[in-house]
Amino acid sequence: MTTLPTSTDRKLGLVIDLDTCVGCHACVISCKGWNTENYGAPLSDQDPYGANPTGTFLNRVHSYEIQPEAAPAQLIHFPKSCLHCEDAPCVTVCPTGASYKRVEDGIVLVNESDCIGCGLCAWACPYGAREMDAEEKVMKKCTLCVDRIYNENLPEEDREPACVRTCPAGARHFGDFADPDSNVSQLTAQRGGMDLMPEMGTKPVNKYLPPRPKDQSLKEEVDILAPFLEPITEAPKGFLGWLDKALDAMPGGPKGGSN
Amino acid sequence: MHPAPSVILFSTMSGAGFGLLAFLGLGLPVVTGGLAFGYFALAYLLAVGGLIASTFHLGHPERAMKAFKQWRSSWLSREGICAVAALVVMAIYGAGLVFFGTRIGLLGTIGAILSFGTVFTTSMIYTQIKTVPRWNNTTTPAMFLSICIAGGALLAGEVKFAVPLLILAAAAQIGHWLFGDRALAESGTTLATATGLGARGEVRAFEPPHTGTNYLLNEFVYVIGRKHALKLRIIALILMIAVPLALVLLGQSFIFIALAAISHLVGVFTARWLFFAQAEHVVGLYYGKR
Ligand code: SF4
Ligand code: SF4
Ligand code: SF4
């Protein structure tokens, strides 16, 4: 069924901390690894050792620069995988019912044996979270590691998404947003977790924690003790002053011939 | 959006084919016997040919039957059902005309409604896509339907309808372009809302997630040919509207109508190429592109 459930019992998803992410791409690799060896068709690569390698990924890390008006620029690493939207447009457009949202936990999945590879769901997703596999010709997307989180063959600590488990910075958190006391609900509340492209009306389950404000002290003195130091002489005097002038006058120096 | 030839061919041919079927269904003109066979053969060639072309862009065309299931939510599914229903009804109606010389008016009217319905559902597949602001507005179905009706009138040789309908189609097409050119900006979606970081300062894409290209960039961030858009728009309008108008006003014999129809179809093909090539998907913003 590609009509969406009116509500789901649980709302499993991720919190991604833009303050903590160091942009190491470990989650990209662990996601690719786990999902190539497990659920559904493997994530293929094309021309992997050639001149133009491409491949299917369910999770990719962008990097953005923010230039505030009166503060130094900031670099933000930005991991992006399926946000398991409550109002998932990718599900309703699917003509076959291959794409669906689970009533029990809200995970958005593709039943690959029903997928005709029309690509319409990827058109409908604002976030670029779906990629058609060039080898298998079926739609691939983040499964929220559905084959890990309930997998009793794995040790308890591994029953979370591969990307969360692997992140060395602890920038990805997994939990149930329907439970107000869960780690993810708490983090979202404390840190002002936000939706991406809220105007698209997709109601993403995954939340992004904005970067914490950086120290603004760079605008003033870096060190509070600095004013107590002797001011450093601006212009050199004596022998150094002579050398400075002499070097300036030589070809290549500011007053010398052009170089 | 990547302008896939199979999809452009589909929307051009099927639009005209179902347009012609609708006119035949409405008895414009009423034809019987061999002449009716000729008309229906052309209409089915275009409509079915287009539908077959559209399956070429599927990853798994052998599973196409599954696509009829989700009519409750999916416009693509509705389109499939509408197309099959139109083709079946019109086949019975056409058989009456060709083999028995009788016109079952009610059947023809139902067939005509289903034929227009097919083109409408096709247009809704694009219109519903919020992520492509250029498509996500009423000018899209208006443009698809008015071009389908004008093309149908032209192919049916109904010149007195074709002339005003072609002018209407031109207006709808121009409306779609002018509206579309502002749509992305007016949608309010920017890199700032995409990242949620806009309140902190100017956001700039610093480094993409990968060094090469990927499915998303190939499918959604197609920028080749955008710089020729204005030239192509003029060419499309000349071929789609101006040349056919001039030809049918010059003469209404078979050869004039045939040439007008061919020019029209080439023009529609050009306009549909632009429909995709110019469409900006918001995912491009994540890559600092549009
Ligand atoms: S992020 Fe995209 S693919 Fe995932 S549920 Fe939302 S719309 Fe669908
Ligand atoms: S590509 Fe597959 S999952 Fe996506 S809309 Fe088409 S059939 Fe459904
Ligand atoms: S939850 Fe699993 S499938 Fe989804 S991005 Fe993380 S590792 Fe990949």
Coordinates of C-alpha atoms and ligand atoms in Angstrom, one line a residue:
Chain A
M1 CA 0.0 0.0 0.0
T2 CA 1.4 3.3 -0.9
T3 CA -1.1 5.3 1.0
L4 CA 0.6 6.5 4.2
P5 CA -0.4 5.3 7.7
T6 CA -2.2 8.0 9.6
S7 CA 0.1 7.4 12.5
T8 CA 2.8 4.9 13.4
D9 CA 3.2 3.2 16.8
R10 CA 6.8 4.2 17.0
K11 CA 8.8 6.8 15.1
L12 CA 12.3 5.5 14.7
G13 CA 14.9 7.8 13.3
L14 CA 18.2 9.6 13.7
V15 CA 19.4 12.7 15.3
I16 CA 22.4 14.2 13.5
D17 CA 24.5 16.6 15.4
L18 CA 26.0 19.2 13.1
D19 CA 28.1 20.5 16.0
T20 CA 29.9 17.3 16.5
C21 CA 30.3 15.8 13.0
V22 CA 33.9 16.0 12.0
G23 CA 33.2 15.1 8.3
C24 CA 35.2 11.9 8.5
H25 CA 32.8 9.9 6.2
A26 CA 33.1 6.8 8.4
C27 CA 29.3 6.5 8.4
V28 CA 29.3 6.6 4.6
I29 CA 31.6 3.7 4.5
S30 CA 30.0 1.6 7.2
C31 CA 26.6 2.2 5.6
K32 CA 27.8 1.1 2.3
G33 CA 29.5 -1.9 3.7
W34 CA 26.6 -3.1 5.8
N35 CA 24.0 -2.5 3.1
T36 CA 26.1 -4.2 0.4
E37 CA 26.3 -7.4 2.4
N38 CA 22.8 -7.5 3.9
Y39 CA 19.3 -6.2 3.1
G40 CA 18.3 -6.3 -0.6
A41 CA 20.4 -5.8 -3.6
P42 CA 24.1 -4.8 -3.0
L43 CA 25.1 -1.2 -3.5
S44 CA 27.0 -1.4 -6.8
D45 CA 29.8 0.7 -8.1
Q46 CA 30.5 1.5 -11.7
D47 CA 34.0 1.8 -13.0
P48 CA 35.3 1.6 -9.4
Y49 CA 39.0 1.6 -10.3
G50 CA 38.7 3.6 -13.6
A51 CA 38.7 7.2 -14.4
N52 CA 35.1 8.0 -13.5
P53 CA 34.0 5.9 -10.5
T54 CA 30.4 6.3 -9.4
G55 CA 28.3 4.2 -7.1
T56 CA 25.2 3.9 -5.0
F57 CA 25.2 5.3 -1.5
L58 CA 22.5 5.6 1.1
N59 CA 24.2 8.2 3.2
R60 CA 26.5 11.0 2.0
V61 CA 28.3 13.8 3.8
H62 CA 28.2 17.3 2.4
S63 CA 30.3 20.2 3.7
Y64 CA 29.0 23.8 3.9
E65 CA 30.5 27.1 4.8
I66 CA 28.5 29.6 6.8
Q67 CA 29.7 33.2 6.7
P68 CA 28.0 35.1 9.5
E69 CA 27.8 38.8 9.1
A70 CA 30.4 39.7 11.8
A71 CA 32.2 36.6 12.8
P72 CA 34.7 34.2 11.2
A73 CA 33.3 31.6 8.7
Q74 CA 32.3 28.2 10.0
L75 CA 32.6 24.9 8.3
I76 CA 29.7 22.5 8.8
H77 CA 29.9 18.8 7.8
F78 CA 26.4 17.6 6.9
P79 CA 25.6 13.9 6.8
K80 CA 22.4 13.2 4.9
S81 CA 20.4 9.9 4.6
C82 CA 16.7 9.2 4.4
L83 CA 14.8 11.2 7.0
H84 CA 11.9 8.7 7.2
C85 CA 9.4 11.4 6.7
E86 CA 6.0 11.2 8.3
D87 CA 4.4 12.7 5.2
A88 CA 6.7 10.9 2.8
P89 CA 6.0 12.0 -0.8
C90 CA 8.2 9.2 -2.1
V91 CA 5.7 6.6 -0.8
T92 CA 2.5 8.1 -2.2
V93 CA 3.8 8.5 -5.8
C94 CA 4.9 4.9 -6.1
P95 CA 2.7 3.1 -8.6
T96 CA 3.5 -0.4 -7.5
G97 CA 3.4 -0.3 -3.7
A98 CA 7.1 -1.2 -3.6
S99 CA 7.7 1.9 -1.4
Y100 CA 6.0 1.9 1.9
K101 CA 6.1 3.2 5.4
R102 CA 5.8 0.7 8.2
V103 CA 3.0 1.2 10.7
E104 CA 4.9 -0.4 13.6
D105 CA 8.0 1.9 13.5
G106 CA 7.6 4.4 10.7
I107 CA 10.6 3.1 8.7
V108 CA 10.3 3.9 5.0
L109 CA 11.4 0.9 2.9
V110 CA 11.4 -0.4 -0.7
N111 CA 10.3 -3.9 -1.5
E112 CA 12.8 -4.4 -4.3
S113 CA 11.0 -7.3 -5.9
D114 CA 8.0 -5.1 -6.6
C115 CA 10.0 -2.0 -7.8
I116 CA 9.7 -1.3 -11.5
G117 CA 12.6 1.2 -11.4
C118 CA 10.5 4.1 -12.6
G119 CA 12.4 6.6 -10.4
L120 CA 9.4 8.6 -9.5
C121 CA 10.0 8.3 -5.7
A122 CA 13.5 9.8 -6.1
W123 CA 11.9 12.7 -8.0
A124 CA 9.5 13.2 -5.1
C125 CA 12.2 13.2 -2.4
P126 CA 13.5 16.7 -1.7
Y127 CA 16.6 15.4 0.1
G128 CA 18.2 13.2 -2.5
A129 CA 17.8 10.3 -0.2
R130 CA 17.0 7.7 -2.9
E131 CA 19.3 6.5 -5.5
M132 CA 18.6 4.0 -8.3
D133 CA 21.1 1.3 -8.4
A134 CA 22.7 1.3 -11.8
E135 CA 23.4 -2.5 -11.7
E136 CA 20.2 -3.9 -10.2
K137 CA 17.9 -1.1 -11.6
V138 CA 15.9 -0.9 -8.4
M139 CA 15.5 2.0 -6.0
K140 CA 17.8 1.9 -3.0
K141 CA 17.5 4.0 0.2
C142 CA 18.4 4.0 3.9
T143 CA 16.6 1.1 5.7
L144 CA 17.4 2.6 9.1
C145 CA 19.4 -0.7 9.3
V146 CA 16.1 -2.6 9.9
D147 CA 18.2 -5.8 9.7
R148 CA 20.4 -4.7 12.6
I149 CA 18.1 -2.9 15.0
Y150 CA 15.9 -6.0 15.6
N151 CA 18.6 -8.6 14.9
E152 CA 18.9 -10.9 17.8
N153 CA 21.9 -12.6 16.3
L154 CA 23.9 -9.5 16.9
P155 CA 25.3 -8.6 20.3
E156 CA 23.1 -6.0 22.1
E157 CA 25.4 -3.1 21.5
D158 CA 25.4 -3.7 17.7
R159 CA 21.6 -3.5 17.5
E160 CA 21.7 0.1 16.2
P161 CA 22.3 1.4 12.7
A162 CA 25.7 0.9 11.2
C163 CA 26.3 4.6 10.8
V164 CA 25.4 5.3 14.4
R165 CA 27.6 2.5 15.7
T166 CA 30.6 3.5 13.7
C167 CA 30.6 7.3 14.1
P168 CA 33.8 8.1 16.1
A169 CA 32.5 11.6 17.1
G170 CA 29.1 10.4 18.3
A171 CA 27.4 12.7 15.9
R172 CA 24.6 10.3 15.0
H173 CA 22.0 9.1 17.5
F174 CA 19.3 6.5 17.0
G175 CA 16.0 6.2 18.9
D176 CA 12.2 6.5 19.0
F177 CA 10.8 10.1 18.5
A178 CA 7.4 9.0 19.6
D179 CA 8.7 8.5 23.2
P180 CA 9.3 12.0 24.7
D181 CA 11.8 10.5 27.2
S182 CA 14.0 8.8 24.5
N183 CA 17.6 10.0 24.0
V184 CA 16.6 11.4 20.6
S185 CA 13.6 13.3 21.8
Q186 CA 15.6 14.7 24.7
L187 CA 18.4 15.8 22.4
T188 CA 16.0 17.4 20.0
A189 CA 14.3 19.3 22.8
Q190 CA 17.6 20.5 24.5
R191 CA 19.5 21.5 21.4
G192 CA 16.7 22.8 19.2
G193 CA 16.6 20.0 16.7
M194 CA 15.4 21.2 13.3
D195 CA 13.7 19.9 10.1
L196 CA 15.3 20.2 6.7
M197 CA 13.2 22.1 4.1
P198 CA 10.1 22.3 6.4
E199 CA 8.3 24.2 3.6
M200 CA 8.2 20.9 1.7
G201 CA 5.7 19.6 4.2
T202 CA 7.4 16.2 4.4
K203 CA 7.5 16.3 8.3
P204 CA 10.9 14.5 8.5
V205 CA 11.4 12.2 11.5
N206 CA 15.2 12.7 11.5
K207 CA 16.2 15.9 13.3
Y208 CA 19.4 18.0 12.8
L209 CA 21.0 19.6 15.8
P210 CA 22.4 23.1 14.8
P211 CA 26.0 23.9 15.5
R212 CA 26.5 25.6 18.8
P213 CA 27.5 29.2 18.6
K214 CA 31.2 29.7 18.4
D215 CA 33.1 32.0 20.8
Q216 CA 32.8 35.5 19.5
S217 CA 36.0 36.7 21.3
L218 CA 38.0 36.7 18.1
K219 CA 36.6 40.1 17.4
E220 CA 38.3 41.4 20.5
E221 CA 41.5 40.2 22.3
V222 CA 42.2 36.5 21.9
D223 CA 43.9 36.3 25.3
I224 CA 42.7 38.2 28.3
L225 CA 46.4 38.6 29.4
A226 CA 47.5 40.0 26.1
P227 CA 47.0 43.7 27.2
F228 CA 49.5 43.2 30.0
L229 CA 52.3 42.3 27.6
E230 CA 54.7 45.0 26.4
P231 CA 53.5 46.4 23.1
I232 CA 55.7 45.0 20.4
T233 CA 57.6 47.7 18.4
E234 CA 55.8 48.3 15.2
A235 CA 58.7 49.5 13.0
P236 CA 62.2 48.0 13.4
K237 CA 65.0 50.3 14.4
G238 CA 68.8 50.2 14.3
F239 CA 70.5 47.5 12.2
L240 CA 67.2 45.7 11.6
G241 CA 65.6 48.9 10.4
W242 CA 68.5 49.4 8.0
L243 CA 68.2 45.8 6.8
D244 CA 64.5 46.1 6.3
K245 CA 64.9 49.2 4.2
A246 CA 67.8 47.7 2.2
L247 CA 65.8 44.6 1.4
D248 CA 62.8 46.6 0.4
A249 CA 64.9 48.5 -2.0
M250 CA 66.3 45.4 -3.7
P251 CA 64.7 44.1 -6.9
G252 CA 61.7 41.9 -5.9
G253 CA 61.1 44.0 -2.8
P254 CA 58.1 46.4 -2.5
K255 CA 60.2 49.4 -3.5
G256 CA 62.4 47.4 -5.9
G257 CA 62.0 46.7 -9.5
S258 CA 59.1 44.6 -10.7
N259 CA 59.7 40.9 -10.6
Chain B
M1 CA 15.8 17.1 -14.7
H2 CA 17.4 14.7 -17.1
P3 CA 15.5 14.9 -20.4
A4 CA 15.1 11.1 -21.1
P5 CA 14.2 10.7 -24.8
S6 CA 11.8 7.8 -24.0
V7 CA 9.8 10.0 -21.7
I8 CA 9.8 13.0 -24.0
L9 CA 8.7 10.7 -26.9
F10 CA 6.0 9.3 -24.7
S11 CA 4.5 12.6 -23.7
T12 CA 4.7 14.0 -27.2
M13 CA 3.2 11.0 -29.0
S14 CA 0.7 10.0 -26.4
G15 CA -0.5 13.5 -26.0
A16 CA -1.3 13.8 -29.7
G17 CA -2.6 10.2 -30.0
F18 CA -5.1 10.5 -27.2
G19 CA -6.0 14.0 -28.5
L20 CA -6.9 12.5 -31.8
L21 CA -8.8 9.6 -30.1
A22 CA -10.8 12.1 -28.2
F23 CA -11.8 14.0 -31.3
L24 CA -12.8 10.8 -33.0
G25 CA -14.8 9.8 -30.0
L26 CA -16.7 13.1 -30.1
G27 CA -17.4 12.4 -33.8
L28 CA -15.2 15.2 -35.1
P29 CA -15.1 14.1 -37.8
V30 CA -17.5 11.2 -38.1
V31 CA -15.7 8.6 -40.2
T32 CA -16.5 5.1 -41.1
G33 CA -15.0 2.1 -42.9
G34 CA -11.5 2.4 -44.4
L35 CA -11.1 6.1 -43.6
A36 CA -12.0 5.4 -40.0
F37 CA -9.4 2.6 -40.0
G38 CA -6.8 5.1 -41.2
Y39 CA -7.6 7.6 -38.4
F40 CA -7.7 5.0 -35.7
A41 CA -4.5 3.3 -36.8
L42 CA -2.7 6.7 -36.6
A43 CA -4.2 7.4 -33.2
Y44 CA -3.2 4.0 -31.8
L45 CA 0.2 4.2 -33.4
L46 CA 0.8 7.4 -31.5
A47 CA -0.9 6.6 -28.2
V48 CA 0.4 3.0 -27.9
G49 CA 3.8 3.8 -29.4
G50 CA 4.2 6.5 -26.8
L51 CA 3.2 4.2 -24.0
I52 CA 5.7 1.5 -25.2
A53 CA 8.4 4.2 -25.4
S54 CA 7.7 5.1 -21.8
T55 CA 8.5 1.6 -20.6
F56 CA 12.0 2.0 -21.9
H57 CA 13.0 4.2 -19.0
L58 CA 11.9 1.7 -16.4
G59 CA 14.6 -0.3 -14.7
H60 CA 12.3 -3.4 -14.7
P61 CA 9.8 -3.1 -17.6
E62 CA 8.9 -6.8 -17.1
R63 CA 7.2 -5.8 -13.9
A64 CA 5.2 -3.0 -15.5
M65 CA 1.9 -4.8 -14.7
K66 CA 2.5 -4.1 -11.0
A67 CA 2.1 -0.4 -11.7
F68 CA -1.7 -0.6 -11.9
K69 CA -2.1 -1.3 -8.2
Q70 CA -1.7 1.9 -6.4
W71 CA -4.4 4.1 -8.0
R72 CA -5.5 5.3 -4.6
S73 CA -2.4 7.5 -4.1
S74 CA -0.3 7.4 -7.3
W75 CA -0.9 9.5 -10.4
L76 CA 1.4 7.1 -12.4
S77 CA -0.9 4.2 -11.5
R78 CA -4.0 6.3 -12.4
E79 CA -2.4 7.2 -15.7
G80 CA -1.8 3.5 -16.5
I81 CA -5.4 2.6 -15.7
C82 CA -6.9 5.6 -17.5
A83 CA -4.8 4.8 -20.6
V84 CA -5.8 1.2 -20.8
A85 CA -9.5 2.1 -20.2
A86 CA -9.3 4.7 -22.9
L87 CA -7.7 2.3 -25.4
V88 CA -10.2 -0.5 -24.7
V89 CA -13.3 1.8 -24.9
M90 CA -12.0 3.5 -28.1
A91 CA -11.2 0.1 -29.7
I92 CA -14.8 -1.0 -29.3
Y93 CA -16.1 2.3 -30.5
G94 CA -13.6 2.2 -33.4
A95 CA -14.6 -1.3 -34.4
G96 CA -18.2 -0.2 -34.6
L97 CA -17.2 2.6 -37.0
V98 CA -14.7 0.6 -39.1
F99 CA -16.6 -2.7 -39.4
F100 CA -20.3 -1.9 -38.9
G101 CA -20.4 1.7 -40.0
T102 CA -22.3 2.6 -36.8
R103 CA -21.3 5.2 -34.3
I104 CA -22.1 4.5 -30.7
G105 CA -22.1 8.1 -29.5
L106 CA -22.1 7.4 -25.7
L107 CA -19.1 5.0 -26.0
G108 CA -17.3 7.7 -28.0
T109 CA -18.0 10.3 -25.4
I110 CA -16.8 8.1 -22.6
G111 CA -13.7 7.2 -24.7
A112 CA -13.0 10.9 -25.3
I113 CA -13.3 11.7 -21.6
L114 CA -10.9 8.8 -20.7
S115 CA -8.5 10.0 -23.4
F116 CA -8.4 13.5 -22.0
G117 CA -8.2 12.0 -18.6
T118 CA -5.1 10.0 -19.6
V119 CA -3.3 13.2 -20.6
F120 CA -4.5 14.9 -17.5
T121 CA -3.1 12.1 -15.3
T122 CA 0.2 12.3 -17.2
S123 CA 0.4 16.0 -16.4
M124 CA -0.4 15.4 -12.8
I125 CA 2.5 13.0 -12.4
Y126 CA 4.7 16.1 -13.0
T127 CA 2.4 18.6 -11.3
Q128 CA 2.4 16.7 -8.0
I129 CA 6.2 16.8 -7.7
K130 CA 6.7 19.5 -5.1
T131 CA 10.5 19.2 -5.4
V132 CA 10.3 20.7 -8.9
P133 CA 8.6 24.1 -8.4
R134 CA 8.6 24.7 -12.2
W135 CA 6.1 21.8 -12.5
N136 CA 4.2 22.1 -9.3
N137 CA 1.5 24.5 -10.4
T138 CA -1.7 24.6 -12.5
T139 CA 0.1 25.8 -15.6
T140 CA 1.4 22.3 -16.1
P141 CA -1.9 20.5 -16.6
A142 CA -3.2 23.5 -18.5
M143 CA -0.3 23.3 -20.9
F144 CA -0.4 19.5 -21.4
L145 CA -4.2 19.5 -22.0
S146 CA -4.4 22.5 -24.3
I147 CA -1.5 21.1 -26.4
C148 CA -3.2 17.6 -26.5
I149 CA -6.5 19.1 -27.6
A150 CA -4.9 21.4 -30.2
G151 CA -2.8 18.5 -31.6
G152 CA -5.9 16.3 -31.6
A153 CA -7.9 18.8 -33.6
L154 CA -5.0 19.2 -36.1
L155 CA -4.6 15.5 -36.6
A156 CA -8.3 15.1 -37.0
G157 CA -8.3 17.7 -39.7
E158 CA -10.8 19.9 -37.8
V159 CA -9.2 23.1 -38.9
K160 CA -12.0 25.4 -37.6
F161 CA -11.1 24.0 -34.1
A162 CA -7.4 23.7 -34.6
V163 CA -6.8 27.4 -35.3
P164 CA -8.2 28.8 -32.1
L165 CA -6.9 25.7 -30.1
L166 CA -3.4 26.2 -31.4
I167 CA -3.5 29.8 -30.3
L168 CA -4.8 28.7 -26.9
A169 CA -2.0 26.1 -26.7
A170 CA 0.6 28.8 -27.4
A171 CA -0.8 30.9 -24.6
A172 CA -0.7 28.0 -22.2
Q173 CA 2.8 27.1 -23.2
I174 CA 4.1 30.6 -22.8
G175 CA 2.2 30.9 -19.5
H176 CA 4.0 27.8 -18.3
W177 CA 7.4 29.2 -19.2
L178 CA 6.9 32.6 -17.7
F179 CA 5.4 31.2 -14.5
G180 CA 8.0 28.5 -14.3
D181 CA 10.9 30.9 -14.6
R182 CA 10.0 32.4 -11.3
A183 CA 8.7 29.3 -9.6
L184 CA 12.0 28.2 -7.8
A185 CA 12.6 31.6 -6.4
E186 CA 9.0 31.9 -5.3
S187 CA 8.9 28.5 -3.7
G188 CA 11.2 29.9 -0.9
T189 CA 13.4 26.8 -0.9
T190 CA 17.1 27.7 -0.8
L191 CA 20.3 26.3 0.5
A192 CA 19.4 28.1 3.7
T193 CA 16.2 26.1 4.2
A194 CA 17.7 22.9 2.8
T195 CA 20.4 23.0 5.5
G196 CA 18.4 24.8 8.2
L197 CA 21.5 27.0 8.7
G198 CA 20.3 30.1 7.0
A199 CA 19.8 32.1 10.2
R200 CA 23.5 31.8 11.0
G201 CA 24.8 33.5 7.9
E202 CA 25.3 33.0 4.3
V203 CA 25.5 29.3 3.5
R204 CA 27.7 28.1 0.7
A205 CA 28.3 24.6 -0.6
F206 CA 32.0 24.0 0.3
E207 CA 32.7 20.5 -0.7
P208 CA 30.5 17.9 -2.3
P209 CA 30.1 14.5 -0.7
H210 CA 32.0 12.7 -3.5
T211 CA 34.6 13.6 -6.2
G212 CA 32.7 12.1 -9.1
T213 CA 29.1 12.3 -10.2
N214 CA 26.2 10.3 -9.0
Y215 CA 22.6 9.3 -9.8
L216 CA 21.2 12.4 -8.2
L217 CA 23.3 14.8 -10.2
N218 CA 22.7 12.9 -13.5
E219 CA 19.0 12.6 -12.9
F220 CA 18.1 15.9 -11.3
V221 CA 20.8 18.5 -12.0
Y222 CA 20.9 18.6 -15.8
V223 CA 22.2 21.9 -16.8
I224 CA 23.4 21.3 -20.4
G225 CA 21.4 23.3 -22.9
R226 CA 19.9 25.7 -20.4
K227 CA 21.8 28.5 -22.0
H228 CA 20.1 27.9 -25.3
A229 CA 16.7 27.9 -23.7
L230 CA 15.4 31.1 -25.2
K231 CA 16.4 30.0 -28.7
L232 CA 14.8 26.6 -28.2
R233 CA 11.6 28.2 -26.9
I234 CA 11.3 30.3 -30.0
I235 CA 12.0 27.3 -32.3
A236 CA 9.4 25.2 -30.3
L237 CA 6.8 27.9 -30.7
I238 CA 7.4 28.3 -34.4
L239 CA 7.3 24.6 -35.1
M240 CA 4.5 23.8 -32.7
I241 CA 2.2 26.7 -33.4
A242 CA 3.2 29.2 -36.1
V243 CA 4.1 26.8 -39.0
P244 CA 1.0 24.6 -38.5
L245 CA -1.2 27.7 -38.3
A246 CA 0.2 29.1 -41.5
L247 CA -0.1 25.8 -43.3
V248 CA -3.7 25.1 -42.4
L249 CA -4.7 28.6 -43.3
L250 CA -2.9 28.2 -46.7
G251 CA -4.7 25.1 -47.6
Q252 CA -6.7 22.3 -46.1
S253 CA -5.8 19.4 -48.3
F254 CA -4.3 16.2 -46.9
I255 CA -0.7 17.3 -47.6
F256 CA -1.1 20.7 -45.8
I257 CA -2.6 19.0 -42.7
A258 CA 0.0 16.3 -42.7
L259 CA 2.9 18.8 -42.9
A260 CA 1.2 20.9 -40.2
A261 CA 0.9 17.9 -37.9
I262 CA 4.5 16.8 -38.4
S263 CA 5.8 20.3 -37.7
H264 CA 3.5 20.5 -34.6
L265 CA 4.8 17.2 -33.2
V266 CA 8.5 18.2 -33.7
G267 CA 7.7 21.5 -32.0
V268 CA 6.0 19.7 -29.1
F269 CA 9.0 17.4 -28.8
T270 CA 11.3 20.4 -28.5
A271 CA 9.1 22.1 -25.9
R272 CA 8.9 18.8 -23.9
W273 CA 12.7 18.5 -24.0
L274 CA 12.9 22.0 -22.4
F275 CA 10.2 20.9 -20.0
F276 CA 12.7 18.5 -18.5
A277 CA 16.0 20.2 -19.2
Q278 CA 14.9 23.5 -17.6
A279 CA 13.3 22.0 -14.6
E280 CA 15.2 22.6 -11.4
H281 CA 14.9 19.9 -8.7
V282 CA 15.5 21.3 -5.2
V283 CA 18.1 18.6 -4.4
G284 CA 20.5 20.5 -6.6
L285 CA 20.6 23.1 -3.8
Y286 CA 22.5 20.6 -1.6
Y287 CA 25.2 20.6 -4.2
G288 CA 25.2 24.3 -4.6
K289 CA 23.6 24.0 -8.0
R290 CA 20.2 24.4 -9.5
Ligands
SF4_1 S1 13.8 11.6 3.1 FE1 13.1 11.3 1.0 S2 13.2 9.1 0.8 FE2 13.2 9.4 3.0 S3 11.1 9.4 3.6 FE3 11.6 11.5 3.2 S4 11.0 11.9 1.1 FE4 11.1 9.6 1.4
SF4_2 S1 11.3 3.4 -8.5 FE1 10.4 1.6 -7.5 S2 9.9 2.2 -5.4 FE2 10.3 4.1 -6.6 S3 8.3 4.7 -7.3 FE3 9.0 3.4 -8.9 S4 8.3 1.4 -8.4 FE4 8.1 2.6 -6.6
SF4_3 S1 20.6 3.8 9.2 FE1 21.7 2.2 8.1 S2 21.0 2.4 6.0 FE2 20.5 4.3 7.1 S3 22.3 5.7 6.7 FE3 22.6 4.6 8.6 S4 23.9 2.8 8.1 FE4 22.9 3.6 6.2

